[in-house]
Amino acid sequence: TMMYGGFRGDPRVKYFFEFTKEKLEGWKLKMTQFMVGAFGGAVTYEDNKLRLAHYKFNITDYHFDAFVENFFVSCELMESEASAVQDAAEVLGHVRKDITSGCTVRLEVARKRVESAGTDGLYEAVGGEDGLKLFMDKLYEHICVDSRIQHYFSGSKLDALKASQGQYLSVIFGAPITYTGRPLDRVHAVMSISDFEFDCFLEHAQSSLRDVGADSNSIDEAIVIMETARRDVLINRKPHDVRKTQEAASAKTVYERVGGDSGISSFVELMYEKATADVRTKSFFEKNKAK
């Protein structure tokens, strides 16, 4: 539970844990089952399911390292034995390839296709100039109503932003034109865009490419190319404090700290008793007991 609280507060991996409460509980159960078996307990989740379960996600080594960091911090906060933590980390290291293989394989295939054929094929695959325009229209339909990132896509300059972004994406997709806008790192230097927000944008880019009829290979190629912009877009990314996030996520609420319903009920009774006896406040409470 502590570690999951860390995941959901860590912008590097938060995107992968954006589920309904019911689905999140299912994921927590499966992860618990896997770890129990991997660490020497009863085996109720087969290792061979890991690769298939994670294949469609774009989980990279960067994301996996963030996961491991959260795991270590959770162990520290629970004061786990150091040797046990190291042994557990070694076990987790063995499943890195299973967790990241889907992304690694798909993106490597896409990268080789781009290197061998250039991006011209991608530009045509998404429909050329008309297809890119339709793609941008679909993309903005999605991102402008997504509460996670819509604040970056509003205001009087929205049309200019869309046009500039459309030109940039057209160029990196292989359009025979020149990008005339400012460098990405300068454009985003005044923003504090997180990995989570960038991942949300990529999610909408993927769905918008599907909307305009792009095939899965072309979509993977597009994501490979857009992924190269992450460093410049996140140029002003804030450092993340894993320990602080997990401590906050695992802290008890005020409701829990005062003793729940019974504690609050006792508090209210005592407060009214003192308020009706205090000359400064009793006039506000001089009513019959039932009222």
Coordinates of C-alpha atoms in Angstrom, one line a residue:
T1 CA 0.0 0.0 0.0
M2 CA 2.8 2.4 0.9
M3 CA 4.6 1.6 -2.4
Y4 CA 1.5 2.1 -4.4
G5 CA 0.9 5.4 -2.8
G6 CA 4.4 6.3 -4.0
F7 CA 3.7 5.2 -7.5
R8 CA 0.6 7.3 -7.8
G9 CA 2.4 10.3 -6.5
D10 CA 5.6 9.8 -8.7
P11 CA 5.2 11.7 -12.0
R12 CA 7.7 9.3 -13.6
V13 CA 5.4 6.3 -13.3
K14 CA 2.0 7.8 -12.2
Y15 CA 0.6 7.3 -15.7
F16 CA 0.8 3.5 -15.4
F17 CA -1.3 3.5 -12.3
E18 CA -4.1 5.8 -13.4
F19 CA -6.9 3.3 -13.0
T20 CA -10.3 3.0 -11.3
K21 CA -10.2 2.0 -7.7
E22 CA -11.4 -1.5 -8.5
K23 CA -8.8 -2.0 -11.3
L24 CA -6.1 -0.6 -9.1
E25 CA -6.9 -3.0 -6.4
G26 CA -6.7 -5.8 -8.9
W27 CA -3.2 -4.7 -10.0
K28 CA -2.1 -4.5 -6.3
L29 CA -3.3 -8.0 -5.8
K30 CA -1.4 -9.4 -8.8
M31 CA 1.7 -7.5 -7.8
T32 CA 1.4 -8.9 -4.3
Q33 CA 0.9 -12.4 -5.6
F34 CA 3.9 -12.1 -7.9
M35 CA 6.2 -10.7 -5.1
V36 CA 5.1 -13.3 -2.6
G37 CA 6.0 -16.1 -5.0
A38 CA 9.2 -14.4 -6.3
F39 CA 10.5 -13.9 -2.7
G40 CA 10.0 -17.5 -1.7
G41 CA 6.3 -17.8 -0.7
A42 CA 3.4 -19.6 -2.3
V43 CA 3.4 -19.2 -6.1
T44 CA 0.0 -18.0 -7.2
Y45 CA 1.1 -15.8 -10.1
E46 CA 3.2 -17.4 -12.9
D47 CA 6.3 -15.5 -14.0
N48 CA 5.6 -16.2 -17.6
K49 CA 2.5 -13.9 -17.5
L50 CA 4.6 -10.8 -16.8
R51 CA 5.9 -10.3 -20.4
L52 CA 2.4 -10.6 -21.9
A53 CA 0.8 -8.4 -19.2
H54 CA 3.2 -5.5 -19.8
Y55 CA 3.8 -5.9 -23.5
K56 CA 1.4 -3.1 -24.7
F57 CA 2.8 -0.6 -22.2
N58 CA 5.6 1.8 -23.1
I59 CA 7.6 0.9 -20.0
T60 CA 11.3 1.8 -20.4
D61 CA 14.3 1.2 -18.1
Y62 CA 13.7 4.8 -16.9
H63 CA 10.3 3.8 -15.6
F64 CA 11.6 0.5 -14.2
D65 CA 14.3 2.4 -12.3
A66 CA 11.7 4.7 -10.8
F67 CA 9.7 1.6 -9.7
V68 CA 12.8 0.1 -8.0
E69 CA 13.6 3.4 -6.3
N70 CA 10.0 3.4 -4.8
F71 CA 10.5 -0.2 -3.7
F72 CA 13.7 0.7 -1.9
V73 CA 12.2 3.7 -0.1
S74 CA 9.2 1.6 1.0
C75 CA 11.6 -0.9 2.5
E76 CA 13.5 1.8 4.3
L77 CA 10.3 3.3 5.7
M78 CA 9.3 -0.1 7.0
E79 CA 12.8 -0.6 8.4
S80 CA 13.2 -3.9 6.5
E81 CA 16.4 -5.9 7.0
A82 CA 19.1 -4.6 4.6
S83 CA 20.2 -8.1 3.4
A84 CA 16.6 -9.0 2.7
V85 CA 16.1 -5.8 0.7
Q86 CA 19.2 -6.5 -1.4
D87 CA 18.0 -10.0 -2.1
A88 CA 14.6 -8.8 -3.1
A89 CA 16.2 -6.1 -5.4
E90 CA 18.2 -8.9 -7.1
V91 CA 15.0 -10.8 -7.7
L92 CA 13.3 -7.8 -9.2
G93 CA 16.3 -7.2 -11.4
H94 CA 15.7 -10.5 -13.1
V95 CA 12.2 -9.5 -14.3
R96 CA 13.3 -6.1 -15.8
K97 CA 13.4 -7.6 -19.3
D98 CA 9.9 -9.1 -18.9
I99 CA 8.5 -5.8 -17.8
T100 CA 10.2 -3.6 -20.4
S101 CA 10.5 -6.1 -23.3
G102 CA 7.2 -5.1 -25.0
C103 CA 8.3 -1.4 -25.2
T104 CA 11.9 -2.3 -26.0
V105 CA 11.0 -4.7 -28.9
R106 CA 8.3 -2.6 -30.4
L107 CA 10.3 0.6 -30.3
E108 CA 13.5 -1.0 -31.6
V109 CA 11.5 -2.4 -34.6
A110 CA 10.1 1.1 -35.1
R111 CA 13.5 2.7 -34.7
K112 CA 15.1 0.4 -37.3
R113 CA 12.2 1.1 -39.7
V114 CA 12.8 4.8 -39.4
E115 CA 16.6 4.5 -39.8
S116 CA 16.3 2.3 -42.9
A117 CA 13.4 4.1 -44.6
G118 CA 13.5 7.6 -43.1
T119 CA 10.4 9.4 -41.9
D120 CA 9.0 10.0 -45.3
G121 CA 7.0 6.7 -45.1
L122 CA 5.5 7.8 -41.8
Y123 CA 4.4 11.1 -43.1
E124 CA 2.6 9.4 -45.9
A125 CA 1.3 6.6 -43.6
V126 CA -0.7 9.2 -41.6
G127 CA -2.1 10.8 -44.7
G128 CA 0.3 13.5 -45.7
E129 CA -0.7 17.1 -45.3
D130 CA -4.4 16.4 -45.0
G131 CA -3.8 13.5 -42.6
L132 CA -1.6 15.6 -40.3
K133 CA -4.2 18.3 -40.2
L134 CA -6.9 15.8 -39.3
F135 CA -4.6 14.3 -36.7
M136 CA -4.0 17.7 -35.1
D137 CA -7.7 18.3 -35.0
K138 CA -8.3 15.0 -33.3
L139 CA -5.4 15.5 -30.9
Y140 CA -6.7 18.9 -29.8
E141 CA -10.2 17.5 -29.3
H142 CA -8.7 15.1 -26.8
I143 CA -6.1 17.2 -24.9
C144 CA -8.3 20.3 -24.6
V145 CA -10.8 18.4 -22.5
D146 CA -8.3 16.3 -20.5
S147 CA -8.2 17.8 -17.0
R148 CA -4.7 16.4 -16.5
I149 CA -3.1 18.6 -19.2
Q150 CA -5.8 21.0 -20.6
H151 CA -4.3 23.9 -18.7
Y152 CA -1.4 23.9 -21.1
F153 CA -3.8 24.1 -24.1
S154 CA -6.0 27.1 -23.4
G155 CA -6.1 30.8 -23.9
S156 CA -6.1 33.3 -26.7
K157 CA -3.0 31.9 -28.4
L158 CA -4.3 28.3 -28.7
D159 CA -4.7 28.4 -32.5
A160 CA -1.1 29.7 -32.8
L161 CA 0.1 26.9 -30.5
K162 CA -1.7 24.3 -32.5
A163 CA -0.3 25.6 -35.8
S164 CA 3.2 25.7 -34.4
Q165 CA 3.0 22.2 -32.9
G166 CA 1.4 20.9 -36.0
Q167 CA 4.3 22.2 -38.1
Y168 CA 6.8 20.7 -35.7
L169 CA 5.1 17.3 -35.7
S170 CA 4.8 17.4 -39.5
V171 CA 8.5 17.9 -39.8
I172 CA 9.6 15.1 -37.5
F173 CA 7.1 12.8 -39.2
G174 CA 8.8 13.5 -42.5
A175 CA 7.0 16.4 -44.2
P176 CA 9.1 18.3 -46.8
I177 CA 8.8 21.6 -44.9
T178 CA 11.0 23.5 -42.4
Y179 CA 10.1 24.1 -38.8
T180 CA 10.1 27.9 -38.2
G181 CA 9.2 27.9 -34.5
R182 CA 11.4 28.3 -31.5
P183 CA 13.5 25.4 -30.2
L184 CA 11.6 23.1 -27.9
D185 CA 13.8 23.6 -24.9
R186 CA 13.3 27.4 -25.1
V187 CA 9.6 27.1 -25.5
H188 CA 9.2 24.8 -22.5
A189 CA 11.8 26.4 -20.2
V190 CA 9.2 28.4 -18.4
M191 CA 7.0 25.4 -17.8
S192 CA 7.3 22.6 -15.3
I193 CA 5.9 19.8 -17.4
S194 CA 6.2 16.3 -15.7
D195 CA 6.8 12.9 -17.2
F196 CA 3.2 12.1 -16.3
E197 CA 1.8 15.0 -18.3
F198 CA 4.1 14.1 -21.3
D199 CA 2.8 10.5 -21.1
C200 CA -0.8 11.8 -21.1
F201 CA 0.0 13.8 -24.3
L202 CA 1.5 10.7 -25.9
E203 CA -1.6 8.7 -25.0
H204 CA -3.8 11.2 -26.9
A205 CA -1.3 11.2 -29.8
Q206 CA -1.6 7.4 -30.0
S207 CA -5.4 7.4 -29.9
S208 CA -5.6 10.3 -32.4
L209 CA -3.3 8.5 -34.9
R210 CA -5.6 5.5 -34.6
D211 CA -8.6 7.8 -35.3
V212 CA -7.0 8.9 -38.6
G213 CA -6.4 5.3 -39.7
A214 CA -2.7 4.9 -38.9
D215 CA -1.6 1.2 -38.5
S216 CA 0.1 -0.1 -35.3
N217 CA 3.6 0.0 -36.9
S218 CA 3.2 3.6 -37.9
I219 CA 1.9 4.6 -34.5
D220 CA 4.9 2.9 -32.9
E221 CA 7.2 4.8 -35.2
A222 CA 5.5 8.1 -34.4
I223 CA 5.8 7.5 -30.6
V224 CA 9.5 6.6 -31.0
I225 CA 10.1 10.0 -32.8
M226 CA 7.9 12.0 -30.3
E227 CA 9.7 10.3 -27.4
T228 CA 13.0 11.9 -28.5
A229 CA 11.4 15.3 -27.6
R230 CA 10.9 14.3 -23.9
R231 CA 14.2 15.8 -22.7
D232 CA 13.6 19.2 -24.3
V233 CA 9.9 19.3 -23.3
L234 CA 10.8 18.4 -19.7
I235 CA 13.7 20.8 -19.6
N236 CA 12.3 22.4 -16.4
R237 CA 11.2 19.1 -14.8
K238 CA 11.1 19.3 -11.0
P239 CA 13.1 16.7 -9.0
H240 CA 10.9 14.1 -7.3
D241 CA 11.2 13.3 -3.6
V242 CA 10.2 9.6 -3.4
R243 CA 10.5 9.4 0.4
K244 CA 8.4 12.5 1.1
T245 CA 5.7 11.3 -1.3
Q246 CA 5.5 7.9 0.3
E247 CA 5.4 9.3 3.8
A248 CA 2.6 11.6 2.8
A249 CA 0.7 8.8 1.1
S250 CA 0.9 6.5 4.1
A251 CA 0.2 9.1 6.7
K252 CA -3.1 8.8 8.6
T253 CA -5.9 11.3 7.8
V254 CA -7.2 13.7 10.4
Y255 CA -10.3 11.5 10.6
E256 CA -8.2 8.5 11.5
R257 CA -6.0 10.4 13.9
V258 CA -8.9 11.7 16.0
G259 CA -10.5 8.3 16.3
G260 CA -13.0 8.0 13.4
D261 CA -16.7 8.5 14.0
S262 CA -16.6 7.8 17.7
G263 CA -13.7 10.2 18.3
I264 CA -15.4 13.0 16.3
S265 CA -18.7 12.4 18.2
S266 CA -16.9 12.7 21.5
F267 CA -15.1 15.8 20.3
V268 CA -18.4 17.5 19.3
E269 CA -20.0 16.6 22.6
L270 CA -17.1 18.1 24.6
M271 CA -17.0 21.2 22.4
Y272 CA -20.7 21.9 22.9
E273 CA -20.4 21.3 26.6
K274 CA -17.6 23.9 26.9
A275 CA -19.3 26.3 24.4
T276 CA -22.5 26.4 26.4
A277 CA -20.6 27.1 29.6
D278 CA -18.5 29.8 28.1
V279 CA -20.0 33.3 28.5
R280 CA -18.4 34.4 25.2
T281 CA -20.2 31.8 23.2
K282 CA -23.2 30.4 25.2
S283 CA -25.7 32.8 23.7
F284 CA -25.3 31.0 20.4
F285 CA -26.2 27.7 21.9
E286 CA -29.0 28.6 24.3
K287 CA -31.6 26.3 22.7
N288 CA -33.5 23.4 24.0
K289 CA -31.5 20.2 24.1
A290 CA -33.3 18.4 21.3
K291 CA -32.7 21.3 18.9

